[in-house]
Short mmCIF file of C-alpha atoms and ligand atoms in Angstrom, two decimals:
data_model
loop_
_atom_site.label_atom_id
_atom_site.label_comp_id
_atom_site.label_asym_id
_atom_site.label_seq_id
_atom_site.Cartn_x
_atom_site.Cartn_y
_atom_site.Cartn_z
CA MET A 1 93.77 -146.22 -167.85
CA THR A 2 96.05 -149.09 -168.61
CA SER A 3 95.50 -152.06 -166.31
CA ILE A 4 98.42 -154.20 -165.25
CA SER A 5 98.62 -157.77 -163.98
CA LEU A 6 101.06 -160.59 -163.27
CA ARG A 7 100.78 -164.04 -164.89
CA SER A 8 102.99 -167.08 -164.69
CA SER A 9 102.09 -168.35 -168.19
CA ALA A 10 104.72 -169.38 -170.70
CA ALA A 11 105.63 -166.54 -173.06
CA ALA A 12 105.29 -168.37 -176.38
CA THR A 13 101.76 -169.62 -175.77
CA PHE A 14 100.31 -166.54 -174.08
CA LYS A 15 97.63 -164.99 -176.28
CA ALA A 16 98.33 -161.28 -176.75
CA ASP A 17 98.32 -158.56 -179.39
CA ALA A 18 102.02 -158.19 -178.76
CA LEU A 19 104.73 -160.02 -176.85
CA VAL A 20 107.82 -158.18 -175.66
CA ILE A 21 111.03 -160.20 -175.41
CA GLY A 22 114.51 -159.08 -174.40
CA VAL A 23 117.83 -159.52 -176.18
CA HIS A 24 121.37 -159.06 -174.94
CA GLY A 25 124.50 -157.81 -176.57
CA SER A 26 126.48 -154.63 -176.86
CA GLY A 27 127.15 -152.06 -179.52
CA GLU A 28 125.42 -153.28 -182.65
CA VAL A 29 125.64 -157.01 -182.02
CA VAL A 30 122.89 -159.12 -180.50
CA SER A 31 124.47 -162.09 -178.73
CA ALA A 32 121.55 -163.87 -177.05
CA VAL A 33 117.84 -163.89 -176.32
CA ASP A 34 117.12 -163.29 -172.63
CA SER A 35 116.36 -166.47 -170.69
CA ALA A 36 112.92 -165.13 -169.65
CA SER A 37 111.82 -165.82 -173.23
CA ALA A 38 113.83 -168.98 -173.89
CA ASP A 39 110.66 -170.79 -175.05
CA VAL A 40 110.08 -168.06 -177.64
CA ALA A 41 113.66 -168.37 -178.88
CA ASP A 42 113.19 -172.13 -179.24
CA ILE A 43 110.15 -171.66 -181.47
CA LEU A 44 111.79 -168.99 -183.59
CA GLY A 45 114.69 -171.32 -184.35
CA THR A 46 118.43 -171.62 -183.84
CA ASP A 47 119.21 -168.95 -186.44
CA PHE A 48 117.00 -166.37 -184.73
CA VAL A 49 119.90 -164.37 -183.25
CA ALA A 50 121.67 -164.42 -186.63
CA THR A 51 118.49 -163.11 -188.28
CA LEU A 52 118.21 -160.28 -185.72
CA ASN A 53 121.80 -159.27 -186.54
CA GLU A 54 121.04 -159.50 -190.25
CA LEU A 55 118.11 -157.10 -189.62
CA LYS A 56 120.47 -154.82 -187.63
CA VAL A 57 118.33 -155.06 -184.49
CA SER A 58 120.07 -153.16 -181.68
CA PRO A 59 120.64 -154.80 -178.27
CA GLU A 60 120.94 -151.42 -176.51
CA PRO A 61 118.33 -150.47 -173.87
CA GLY A 62 115.72 -148.17 -175.39
CA HIS A 63 116.03 -149.73 -178.85
CA VAL A 64 113.23 -151.97 -180.08
CA ALA A 65 112.24 -153.76 -183.29
CA LYS A 66 108.91 -155.27 -184.30
CA ILE A 67 108.80 -158.67 -185.96
CA PRO A 68 105.94 -161.07 -186.81
CA GLY A 69 104.67 -163.35 -184.04
CA GLY A 70 105.91 -166.45 -185.89
CA GLY A 71 104.82 -169.65 -184.18
CA THR A 72 103.96 -167.92 -180.90
CA SER A 73 100.44 -167.00 -179.72
CA ALA A 74 101.18 -163.29 -180.11
CA ALA A 75 100.31 -161.29 -183.23
CA VAL A 76 103.56 -159.30 -183.04
CA ILE A 77 106.81 -159.66 -181.15
CA VAL A 78 108.68 -156.61 -179.96
CA VAL A 79 112.37 -157.29 -179.52
CA ALA A 80 113.73 -155.00 -176.83
CA GLY A 81 117.43 -154.40 -176.19
CA LEU A 82 118.63 -155.00 -172.63
CA GLY A 83 122.37 -154.45 -173.06
CA PRO A 84 125.02 -156.89 -171.83
CA GLU A 85 123.60 -159.94 -170.08
CA ALA A 86 125.78 -159.51 -166.99
CA GLU A 87 124.50 -156.03 -166.23
CA VAL A 88 120.76 -155.73 -166.77
CA THR A 89 120.06 -152.74 -164.53
CA LEU A 90 116.60 -151.69 -163.39
CA GLU A 91 117.01 -148.59 -165.55
CA ALA A 92 117.77 -150.77 -168.59
CA LEU A 93 114.57 -152.71 -167.87
CA ARG A 94 112.50 -149.53 -167.52
CA ARG A 95 113.90 -148.17 -170.77
CA ALA A 96 113.37 -151.42 -172.66
CA SER A 97 109.86 -151.79 -171.34
CA GLY A 98 109.01 -148.15 -172.03
CA ALA A 99 110.37 -148.17 -175.57
CA ALA A 100 108.28 -151.27 -176.31
CA ALA A 101 105.14 -149.66 -174.88
CA ARG A 102 105.65 -146.57 -177.06
CA GLU A 103 105.43 -148.84 -180.12
CA LEU A 104 102.22 -150.43 -178.89
CA THR A 105 99.76 -147.67 -177.90
CA GLY A 106 96.20 -148.59 -178.82
CA LYS A 107 96.82 -152.37 -178.46
CA LYS A 108 94.42 -154.28 -176.22
CA THR A 109 96.78 -156.71 -174.52
CA ILE A 110 100.55 -156.71 -174.42
CA ALA A 111 102.60 -159.31 -172.59
CA TYR A 112 106.11 -158.71 -171.27
CA ALA A 113 108.56 -161.62 -171.14
CA LEU A 114 111.45 -159.53 -169.78
CA PRO A 115 113.58 -160.42 -166.73
CA ALA A 116 111.05 -160.31 -163.87
CA SER A 117 112.29 -162.65 -161.19
CA THR A 118 112.51 -160.09 -158.37
CA ASP A 119 109.99 -157.55 -157.05
CA GLU A 120 112.31 -154.73 -158.15
CA GLN A 121 112.46 -156.08 -161.70
CA ILE A 122 108.69 -156.49 -161.81
CA ARG A 123 108.27 -152.93 -160.63
CA ALA A 124 110.75 -151.69 -163.26
CA VAL A 125 109.01 -153.51 -166.12
CA ALA A 126 105.59 -152.27 -164.98
CA GLU A 127 106.78 -148.70 -164.42
CA GLY A 128 108.52 -148.60 -167.80
CA ALA A 129 105.38 -149.87 -169.55
CA LEU A 130 103.09 -147.34 -167.87
CA LEU A 131 105.50 -144.45 -168.44
CA GLY A 132 106.31 -145.39 -172.03
CA GLY A 133 102.64 -145.91 -172.88
CA TYR A 134 101.84 -142.31 -171.94
CA ALA A 135 100.20 -140.09 -174.55
CA PHE A 136 98.82 -136.58 -174.22
CA ASP A 137 95.76 -136.70 -176.47
CA ARG A 138 93.39 -134.36 -174.63
CA TYR A 139 93.22 -131.93 -177.53
CA LEU A 140 93.28 -134.40 -180.43
CA SER A 141 90.01 -135.07 -182.23
CA LYS A 142 91.30 -138.50 -183.24
CA LEU A 143 92.39 -140.56 -180.25
CA GLY A 144 95.09 -143.24 -180.41
CA GLY A 145 93.98 -144.68 -177.08
CA PRO A 146 96.16 -146.11 -174.32
CA ILE A 147 97.28 -149.73 -174.02
CA GLY A 148 94.37 -151.77 -172.62
CA GLU A 149 96.18 -154.30 -170.51
CA VAL A 150 99.82 -154.91 -169.65
CA VAL A 151 100.61 -158.44 -168.50
CA VAL A 152 103.98 -159.05 -166.88
CA LEU A 153 104.97 -162.71 -167.19
CA THR A 154 106.78 -163.85 -164.07
CA GLY A 155 107.24 -166.83 -161.80
CA LEU A 156 106.20 -164.55 -158.95
CA ALA A 157 102.64 -164.02 -160.19
CA ARG A 158 101.19 -165.26 -156.91
CA SER A 159 103.59 -163.46 -154.61
CA LYS A 160 102.06 -160.79 -152.37
CA SER A 161 105.17 -158.64 -152.45
CA ALA A 162 105.26 -158.80 -156.26
CA LYS A 163 101.66 -157.55 -156.37
CA LYS A 164 102.67 -154.75 -154.02
CA ALA A 165 105.50 -153.88 -156.41
CA VAL A 166 102.95 -153.57 -159.23
CA ASN A 167 100.81 -151.27 -157.08
CA VAL A 168 103.80 -149.09 -156.32
CA ALA A 169 104.65 -148.94 -160.02
CA GLN A 170 101.07 -147.96 -160.83
CA THR A 171 100.96 -145.21 -158.23
CA VAL A 172 104.35 -143.78 -159.13
CA ALA A 173 103.71 -143.92 -162.88
CA ALA A 174 100.29 -142.29 -162.42
CA ALA A 175 101.99 -139.45 -160.53
CA VAL A 176 104.67 -138.98 -163.19
CA ASN A 177 101.96 -139.01 -165.86
CA LEU A 178 99.90 -136.47 -163.89
CA ALA A 179 102.91 -134.14 -163.78
CA ARG A 180 103.37 -134.68 -167.54
CA ASP A 181 99.71 -133.83 -168.18
CA LEU A 182 100.00 -130.63 -166.14
CA VAL A 183 103.13 -129.59 -168.03
CA ASN A 184 101.70 -130.48 -171.45
CA ASP A 185 98.40 -128.71 -170.85
CA PRO A 186 98.59 -125.47 -172.87
CA PRO A 187 98.94 -122.20 -170.95
CA ASN A 188 95.56 -120.88 -172.11
CA HIS A 189 94.03 -123.89 -170.37
CA LEU A 190 96.38 -124.25 -167.41
CA TYR A 191 96.94 -121.08 -165.38
CA PRO A 192 97.20 -120.47 -161.63
CA GLU A 193 93.48 -120.61 -160.94
CA SER A 194 92.83 -123.72 -163.07
CA PHE A 195 95.91 -125.49 -161.64
CA ALA A 196 94.59 -124.80 -158.13
CA LYS A 197 91.14 -126.05 -159.11
CA GLN A 198 92.59 -129.32 -160.41
CA MET A 199 94.42 -129.80 -157.11
CA LYS A 200 91.12 -129.36 -155.24
CA THR A 201 89.48 -131.94 -157.49
CA LEU A 202 92.31 -134.46 -157.03
CA ALA A 203 92.19 -133.98 -153.25
CA LYS A 204 88.60 -135.29 -153.15
CA THR A 205 89.78 -138.87 -153.74
CA SER A 206 93.00 -138.57 -151.75
CA LYS A 207 94.36 -138.31 -148.23
CA VAL A 208 95.90 -134.99 -149.27
CA THR A 209 94.17 -131.78 -148.20
CA VAL A 210 94.49 -128.75 -150.43
CA ASP A 211 94.39 -125.12 -149.39
CA VAL A 212 94.39 -122.32 -151.97
CA MET A 213 95.46 -118.74 -151.25
CA GLU A 214 93.95 -116.30 -153.74
CA GLU A 215 95.36 -112.89 -154.61
CA ASP A 216 93.56 -110.93 -151.89
CA ALA A 217 94.95 -113.28 -149.24
CA LEU A 218 98.41 -113.05 -150.82
CA GLU A 219 98.15 -109.26 -150.68
CA ALA A 220 96.95 -109.21 -147.09
CA LYS A 221 99.90 -111.37 -146.02
CA GLY A 222 102.51 -109.51 -148.07
CA TYR A 223 103.49 -112.07 -150.71
CA GLY A 224 105.58 -109.58 -152.66
CA GLY A 225 107.43 -112.18 -154.73
CA MET A 226 104.36 -114.04 -155.98
CA LEU A 227 102.42 -110.82 -156.58
CA GLY A 228 105.35 -109.03 -158.23
CA VAL A 229 105.81 -111.85 -160.75
CA GLY A 230 102.08 -112.22 -161.44
CA LYS A 231 101.40 -108.49 -161.69
CA GLY A 232 101.61 -108.22 -165.47
CA SER A 233 99.16 -111.06 -166.06
CA GLN A 234 95.39 -111.05 -166.39
CA ARG A 235 95.46 -114.32 -164.50
CA PRO A 236 96.32 -113.71 -160.84
CA PRO A 237 98.71 -115.87 -158.77
CA ARG A 238 97.75 -118.66 -156.40
CA LEU A 239 99.67 -120.34 -153.60
CA VAL A 240 98.44 -123.92 -153.25
CA THR A 241 99.37 -125.88 -150.12
CA LEU A 242 99.01 -129.66 -150.23
CA SER A 243 99.21 -131.46 -146.89
CA TYR A 244 99.57 -135.13 -146.15
CA THR A 245 99.65 -135.76 -142.41
CA PRO A 246 99.61 -139.46 -141.57
CA ARG A 247 99.31 -140.49 -137.94
CA GLY A 248 102.58 -141.35 -136.27
CA ALA A 249 104.87 -139.76 -138.87
CA ARG A 250 108.22 -138.77 -137.36
CA THR A 251 109.60 -136.85 -140.31
CA HIS A 252 108.12 -133.84 -142.06
CA LEU A 253 109.23 -133.04 -145.60
CA ALA A 254 108.45 -129.69 -147.22
CA PHE A 255 108.43 -129.47 -151.02
CA VAL A 256 108.30 -126.11 -152.79
CA GLY A 257 107.60 -126.00 -156.53
CA LYS A 258 108.06 -123.24 -159.10
CA GLY A 259 104.73 -122.87 -160.84
CA ILE A 260 105.08 -120.30 -163.61
CA THR A 261 102.25 -121.40 -165.90
CA PHE A 262 103.81 -119.39 -168.71
CA ASP A 263 107.13 -117.56 -168.67
CA SER A 264 107.25 -114.85 -171.32
CA GLY A 265 110.11 -113.22 -169.42
CA GLY A 266 107.86 -110.29 -168.49
CA LEU A 267 109.21 -106.87 -169.48
CA SER A 268 112.68 -108.45 -169.83
CA ILE A 269 110.91 -110.37 -172.57
CA LYS A 270 112.31 -113.55 -174.06
CA PRO A 271 113.09 -113.88 -177.77
CA ALA A 272 110.36 -115.76 -179.66
CA ASN A 273 112.29 -119.05 -179.86
CA ALA A 274 113.09 -119.17 -176.16
CA MET A 275 109.42 -118.69 -175.29
CA VAL A 276 108.03 -121.62 -177.27
CA THR A 277 108.34 -124.25 -174.54
CA MET A 278 107.71 -121.96 -171.59
CA LYS A 279 104.45 -123.62 -170.63
CA CYS A 280 106.84 -126.08 -168.96
CA ASP A 281 107.84 -123.50 -166.35
CA MET A 282 105.40 -124.93 -163.80
CA ALA A 283 107.03 -128.38 -163.92
CA GLY A 284 108.41 -127.95 -160.39
CA ALA A 285 104.95 -127.24 -158.97
CA ALA A 286 103.55 -130.17 -160.95
CA ALA A 287 106.28 -132.46 -159.59
CA VAL A 288 105.83 -131.54 -155.91
CA ALA A 289 102.04 -131.83 -156.15
CA ALA A 290 102.05 -135.14 -158.06
CA ALA A 291 104.67 -136.63 -155.71
CA THR A 292 102.60 -135.63 -152.68
CA PHE A 293 99.51 -137.38 -154.05
CA ALA A 294 101.60 -140.51 -154.73
CA ILE A 295 103.19 -140.49 -151.25
CA ALA A 296 99.70 -140.25 -149.73
CA GLU A 297 98.35 -143.04 -151.92
CA LEU A 298 101.27 -145.26 -150.92
CA GLU A 299 100.42 -144.36 -147.31
CA LEU A 300 104.06 -143.73 -146.51
CA PRO A 301 104.49 -142.85 -142.84
CA VAL A 302 106.03 -139.45 -143.47
CA ARG A 303 104.41 -136.04 -143.28
CA VAL A 304 104.58 -133.97 -146.46
CA THR A 305 103.62 -130.38 -147.09
CA ALA A 306 103.98 -129.17 -150.66
CA TYR A 307 103.67 -125.62 -151.91
CA ALA A 308 102.85 -124.86 -155.53
CA CYS A 309 103.88 -121.24 -156.20
CA LEU A 310 101.69 -120.38 -159.17
CA ALA A 311 101.90 -117.24 -161.28
CA GLU A 312 102.02 -116.23 -164.93
CA ASN A 313 104.96 -114.03 -165.99
CA MET A 314 103.69 -111.55 -168.58
CA PRO A 315 104.59 -108.03 -169.77
CA SER A 316 101.98 -105.27 -169.46
CA GLY A 317 101.62 -101.65 -168.40
CA ASP A 318 101.17 -102.96 -164.88
CA ALA A 319 104.02 -105.48 -164.90
CA THR A 320 106.97 -105.41 -162.50
CA ARG A 321 109.86 -103.41 -163.97
CA PRO A 322 113.61 -103.96 -163.80
CA GLY A 323 114.53 -101.56 -160.99
CA ASP A 324 111.46 -102.23 -158.86
CA VAL A 325 111.98 -103.23 -155.25
CA LEU A 326 109.70 -105.96 -153.91
CA THR A 327 109.03 -106.69 -150.27
CA MET A 328 108.92 -110.45 -150.05
CA TYR A 329 106.77 -112.56 -147.74
CA GLY A 330 108.54 -112.36 -144.39
CA GLY A 331 109.87 -108.84 -145.02
CA LYS A 332 113.16 -109.12 -146.95
CA THR A 333 113.46 -106.62 -149.80
CA VAL A 334 114.69 -107.51 -153.29
CA GLU A 335 115.77 -105.29 -156.15
CA VAL A 336 114.46 -106.77 -159.39
CA LEU A 337 116.99 -106.43 -162.20
CA ASN A 338 115.64 -108.84 -164.78
CA THR A 339 111.97 -109.81 -164.78
CA ASP A 340 112.87 -113.06 -166.54
CA ALA A 341 114.56 -114.29 -163.35
CA GLU A 342 111.09 -114.69 -161.83
CA GLY A 343 111.29 -118.23 -160.47
CA ARG A 344 113.48 -117.33 -157.50
CA LEU A 345 110.95 -114.66 -156.48
CA VAL A 346 107.97 -117.00 -156.21
CA LEU A 347 110.13 -119.74 -154.67
CA ALA A 348 111.46 -117.40 -151.97
CA ASP A 349 107.88 -116.69 -150.87
CA GLY A 350 107.17 -120.43 -150.93
CA ILE A 351 110.26 -121.31 -148.87
CA THR A 352 109.40 -118.69 -146.26
CA THR A 353 105.87 -120.08 -146.07
CA ALA A 354 107.23 -123.62 -145.60
CA LEU A 355 109.33 -122.55 -142.59
CA ALA A 356 106.26 -121.75 -140.49
CA ARG A 357 105.35 -125.45 -140.13
CA GLU A 358 108.91 -126.30 -139.03
CA PRO A 359 109.67 -129.16 -141.44
CA ASP A 360 112.76 -131.37 -141.04
CA LEU A 361 113.97 -130.41 -144.47
CA ILE A 362 112.95 -128.37 -147.49
CA VAL A 363 113.38 -129.40 -151.12
CA ASP A 364 112.49 -126.91 -153.80
CA VAL A 365 112.02 -128.00 -157.41
CA ALA A 366 112.21 -125.56 -160.29
CA THR A 367 112.84 -125.09 -163.99
CA LEU A 368 115.02 -122.28 -162.76
CA THR A 369 117.90 -121.48 -165.10
CA GLY A 370 119.07 -121.94 -168.66
CA ALA A 371 122.55 -121.87 -167.10
CA CYS A 372 121.90 -125.23 -165.45
CA VAL A 373 121.01 -126.70 -168.85
CA VAL A 374 124.26 -125.29 -170.26
CA ALA A 375 126.18 -126.91 -167.40
CA LEU A 376 124.56 -130.36 -167.27
CA GLY A 377 122.69 -130.83 -170.54
CA ASN A 378 119.01 -131.49 -170.93
CA LYS A 379 118.81 -134.88 -169.23
CA MET A 380 120.32 -134.07 -165.86
CA SER A 381 119.14 -131.86 -163.01
CA GLY A 382 121.41 -129.86 -160.72
CA VAL A 383 121.24 -130.33 -156.95
CA PHE A 384 122.23 -127.39 -154.74
CA SER A 385 122.14 -127.48 -150.96
CA ASN A 386 123.20 -125.88 -147.69
CA ASP A 387 123.70 -129.32 -146.16
CA PRO A 388 126.55 -131.58 -147.38
CA VAL A 389 124.82 -134.79 -146.30
CA LEU A 390 121.51 -134.00 -148.01
CA HIS A 391 123.44 -132.75 -151.06
CA GLU A 392 125.11 -136.12 -151.68
CA ALA A 393 122.13 -138.17 -150.52
CA LEU A 394 119.74 -136.61 -153.02
CA ALA A 395 121.90 -137.51 -156.00
CA SER A 396 121.87 -141.14 -154.93
CA THR A 397 118.14 -141.04 -154.10
CA ALA A 398 117.62 -139.82 -157.67
CA GLU A 399 119.75 -142.64 -159.07
CA THR A 400 117.72 -145.22 -157.17
CA ALA A 401 114.57 -143.67 -158.61
CA GLY A 402 115.99 -143.74 -162.15
CA GLU A 403 116.65 -140.00 -162.51
CA LEU A 404 119.86 -138.13 -163.24
CA MET A 405 120.80 -135.45 -160.72
CA TRP A 406 124.25 -134.05 -160.06
CA PRO A 407 125.54 -132.13 -157.01
CA MET A 408 126.40 -128.53 -157.97
CA PRO A 409 128.26 -125.93 -155.87
CA ILE A 410 127.33 -122.50 -154.63
CA PRO A 411 130.76 -120.83 -154.71
CA GLU A 412 131.85 -118.74 -151.72
CA ASP A 413 131.62 -115.36 -153.51
CA VAL A 414 127.90 -115.79 -154.27
CA LYS A 415 127.20 -114.91 -150.63
CA GLU A 416 128.45 -111.35 -151.29
CA LYS A 417 127.15 -111.11 -154.83
CA VAL A 418 123.51 -111.54 -153.83
CA LYS A 419 123.98 -108.49 -151.58
CA THR A 420 125.56 -106.20 -154.22
CA THR A 421 122.59 -103.84 -154.38
CA LYS A 422 122.72 -100.67 -152.28
CA ILE A 423 118.99 -100.06 -152.16
CA ALA A 424 117.51 -103.39 -150.99
CA ASP A 425 118.50 -106.42 -148.92
CA LEU A 426 119.15 -108.63 -151.96
CA SER A 427 119.88 -108.36 -155.69
CA GLN A 428 117.60 -110.65 -157.62
CA HIS A 429 119.96 -111.06 -160.57
CA ASN A 430 123.67 -111.07 -161.37
CA PRO A 431 124.34 -109.40 -164.73
CA GLU A 432 127.53 -111.44 -165.29
CA PRO A 433 126.80 -114.03 -168.01
CA TRP A 434 128.26 -116.98 -166.07
CA GLY A 435 127.41 -118.98 -162.97
CA GLY A 436 123.70 -118.24 -163.26
CA ALA A 437 122.47 -121.52 -161.76
CA SER A 438 124.65 -121.13 -158.66
CA TYR A 439 123.69 -117.49 -158.24
CA ALA A 440 119.99 -118.40 -158.33
CA ALA A 441 120.62 -121.12 -155.72
CA GLY A 442 122.61 -118.66 -153.58
CA PHE A 443 119.72 -116.21 -153.78
CA LEU A 444 117.25 -118.87 -152.57
CA ARG A 445 119.61 -119.89 -149.77
CA GLU A 446 119.23 -116.40 -148.28
CA PHE A 447 115.65 -117.32 -147.38
CA VAL A 448 116.64 -120.50 -145.53
CA PRO A 449 117.66 -120.00 -141.90
CA GLU A 450 120.87 -121.51 -140.52
CA GLY A 451 120.31 -125.13 -139.46
CA MET A 452 117.39 -125.86 -141.78
CA PRO A 453 118.49 -128.51 -144.30
CA TRP A 454 117.51 -127.35 -147.76
CA ALA A 455 118.08 -128.62 -151.28
CA HIS A 456 117.22 -127.01 -154.58
CA LEU A 457 116.65 -129.13 -157.70
CA ASP A 458 117.12 -127.19 -160.93
CA ILE A 459 115.16 -129.30 -163.44
CA ALA A 460 115.26 -126.78 -166.34
CA GLY A 461 116.95 -129.38 -168.57
CA PRO A 462 115.03 -132.62 -168.04
CA ALA A 463 111.53 -131.23 -167.31
CA PHE A 464 110.60 -130.90 -170.97
CA ASN A 465 111.78 -133.04 -173.86
CA SER A 466 111.86 -130.97 -177.06
CA GLY A 467 113.62 -133.81 -178.88
CA ASP A 468 112.35 -137.25 -179.79
CA ALA A 469 110.78 -139.71 -177.37
CA GLU A 470 113.32 -142.13 -175.92
CA GLY A 471 113.00 -145.16 -173.62
CA TYR A 472 110.10 -144.36 -171.29
CA THR A 473 110.50 -140.59 -171.82
CA PRO A 474 107.95 -139.03 -174.17
CA LYS A 475 108.18 -135.78 -176.08
CA GLY A 476 107.01 -132.78 -174.04
CA GLY A 477 106.55 -132.94 -170.28
CA THR A 478 108.59 -135.71 -168.64
CA GLY A 479 107.46 -135.64 -165.00
CA ALA A 480 111.05 -134.94 -163.90
CA ALA A 481 111.73 -135.11 -160.12
CA VAL A 482 108.46 -136.89 -159.22
CA ARG A 483 110.13 -140.29 -158.78
CA THR A 484 113.01 -138.78 -156.82
CA LEU A 485 110.65 -137.02 -154.38
CA VAL A 486 108.65 -140.21 -153.83
CA GLN A 487 111.88 -142.17 -153.29
CA LEU A 488 113.06 -139.50 -150.82
CA ALA A 489 109.83 -140.01 -148.87
CA VAL A 490 110.37 -143.79 -148.93
CA GLU A 491 113.89 -143.30 -147.55
CA ARG A 492 112.72 -140.82 -144.89
CA SER A 493 109.78 -142.94 -143.74
CA ARG A 494 109.75 -143.57 -139.97
N1 BES B 501 112.13 -120.49 -166.92
C1 BES B 501 113.41 -119.98 -167.20
C2 BES B 501 114.52 -121.04 -167.21
C3 BES B 501 114.42 -122.14 -168.23
C4 BES B 501 115.22 -122.10 -169.35
C5 BES B 501 113.60 -123.22 -168.04
C6 BES B 501 115.16 -123.13 -170.27
C7 BES B 501 113.54 -124.25 -168.97
C8 BES B 501 114.33 -124.21 -170.08
C9 BES B 501 113.78 -118.93 -166.16
O1 BES B 501 112.74 -118.24 -165.59
C10 BES B 501 114.62 -117.92 -166.86
O2 BES B 501 114.11 -117.25 -167.71
N2 BES B 501 115.88 -117.85 -166.47
C11 BES B 501 116.79 -116.92 -167.03
C12 BES B 501 117.50 -116.27 -165.89
C13 BES B 501 118.32 -115.10 -166.28
C14 BES B 501 117.45 -113.95 -166.69
C15 BES B 501 119.15 -114.72 -165.08
C16 BES B 501 117.74 -117.69 -167.93
O3 BES B 501 118.07 -118.83 -167.60
O4 BES B 501 118.12 -117.17 -168.96
MN1 MN B 502 112.16 -116.54 -166.71
ZN1 ZN B 503 110.96 -119.17 -165.56
#
């Protein structure tokens, strides 16, 4: 674990393996060194900015360059772009800090001389460092090792609220990194039973209580969605309920997460290429669980119940077929038309379960549709909702948290389309090759009673980064939606 602390030392004379400084500018031109490291700039000389431009160092957030420590007390200096001086956003700080940390894994001490004159900036620098320093090395025989200590240089080193900001950053980053670990863990290691077991273990040192429903209990209670999806697998489904019930909470949030530990498509099997990253299909369950642990650790005065709907979607002689009719938890019947549209089936059972405890709102989180990735790209999640206020609010909650989420519609005609089938209450799938993300959302909405505010986050794009690491986002699992859920709880506290 990387430790993190605040110090008020001068940047140039602070002894560290690496010192991170910020530069401003736009496009390809560096115009100035950030004032937080003015003493460093002085030592490096008046032509320092000219040299950076000669070396084609980029001032854009997320871009970094390593140079020798020069006359400073640091072995190496990492020059991190912050963008134009007038608009250093918290997101720019997180990205700069994260990109620097990615260059410095294995170092013992790194010092950050980035803008850190408010609690929010301190939190952003700390969060970026802890998120960017993430590495998934569980299965590597040769370990790179995490960063030993991150020191944020700030005039607020003695401030109580600044220390609190560091604690928040630590808790939130640990939750994001937990979700990343769960997503990155290979599907022969992480399956419904082992996911549930990890939740039990984590609960031991937390204010969260964990309840696990095994397959016999799911059968007894009629969880047709969960069981139908898990039927083809040797590894049976689990419904994990995580509860955080602080005294005096006035609001109760329910989170429901899609937890397909591997999505082969089932009998409607995916082509080989589309299957490669499908260990990520439990990212929604990972996000709701990790966020719940963080909310409890922050002791936010809001009640949270999270449901991880865990199953493995596999083909076999016993698997659910296209054409089968499932009786879902709560009694609605669904005609299955494509076994690769499995997420909505486990989520529907989860949403119905959530209703019993009468929450104030329900948010489900799921790597639900490729269609959402086509619509919004792989860095932005879609937000669907039955409640116009919650719909807009969530997108701005996400922005505050540093995540990209965009409000998406469920067009009027979806209402009829989900009832096209003549032999069951609902059609699971629309064979038309368009509007798939909205159809899936419209299907889920059928399980939400009138008057219950509900939002659905389709994180199929951002949950897993198949490209290169960038800013504080690593390759592989990203921990998408964790920060938004924690921020939602902050906003709904009291
Ligand atoms: N898990 C996938 C969606 C997905 C796609 C997640 C890409 C992450 C990246 C989901 O279960 C799925 O297979 N959806 C199908 C639905 C279709 C059969 C209606 C899809 O999007 O193609
Ligand atoms: Mn699928
Ligand atoms: Zn899936």
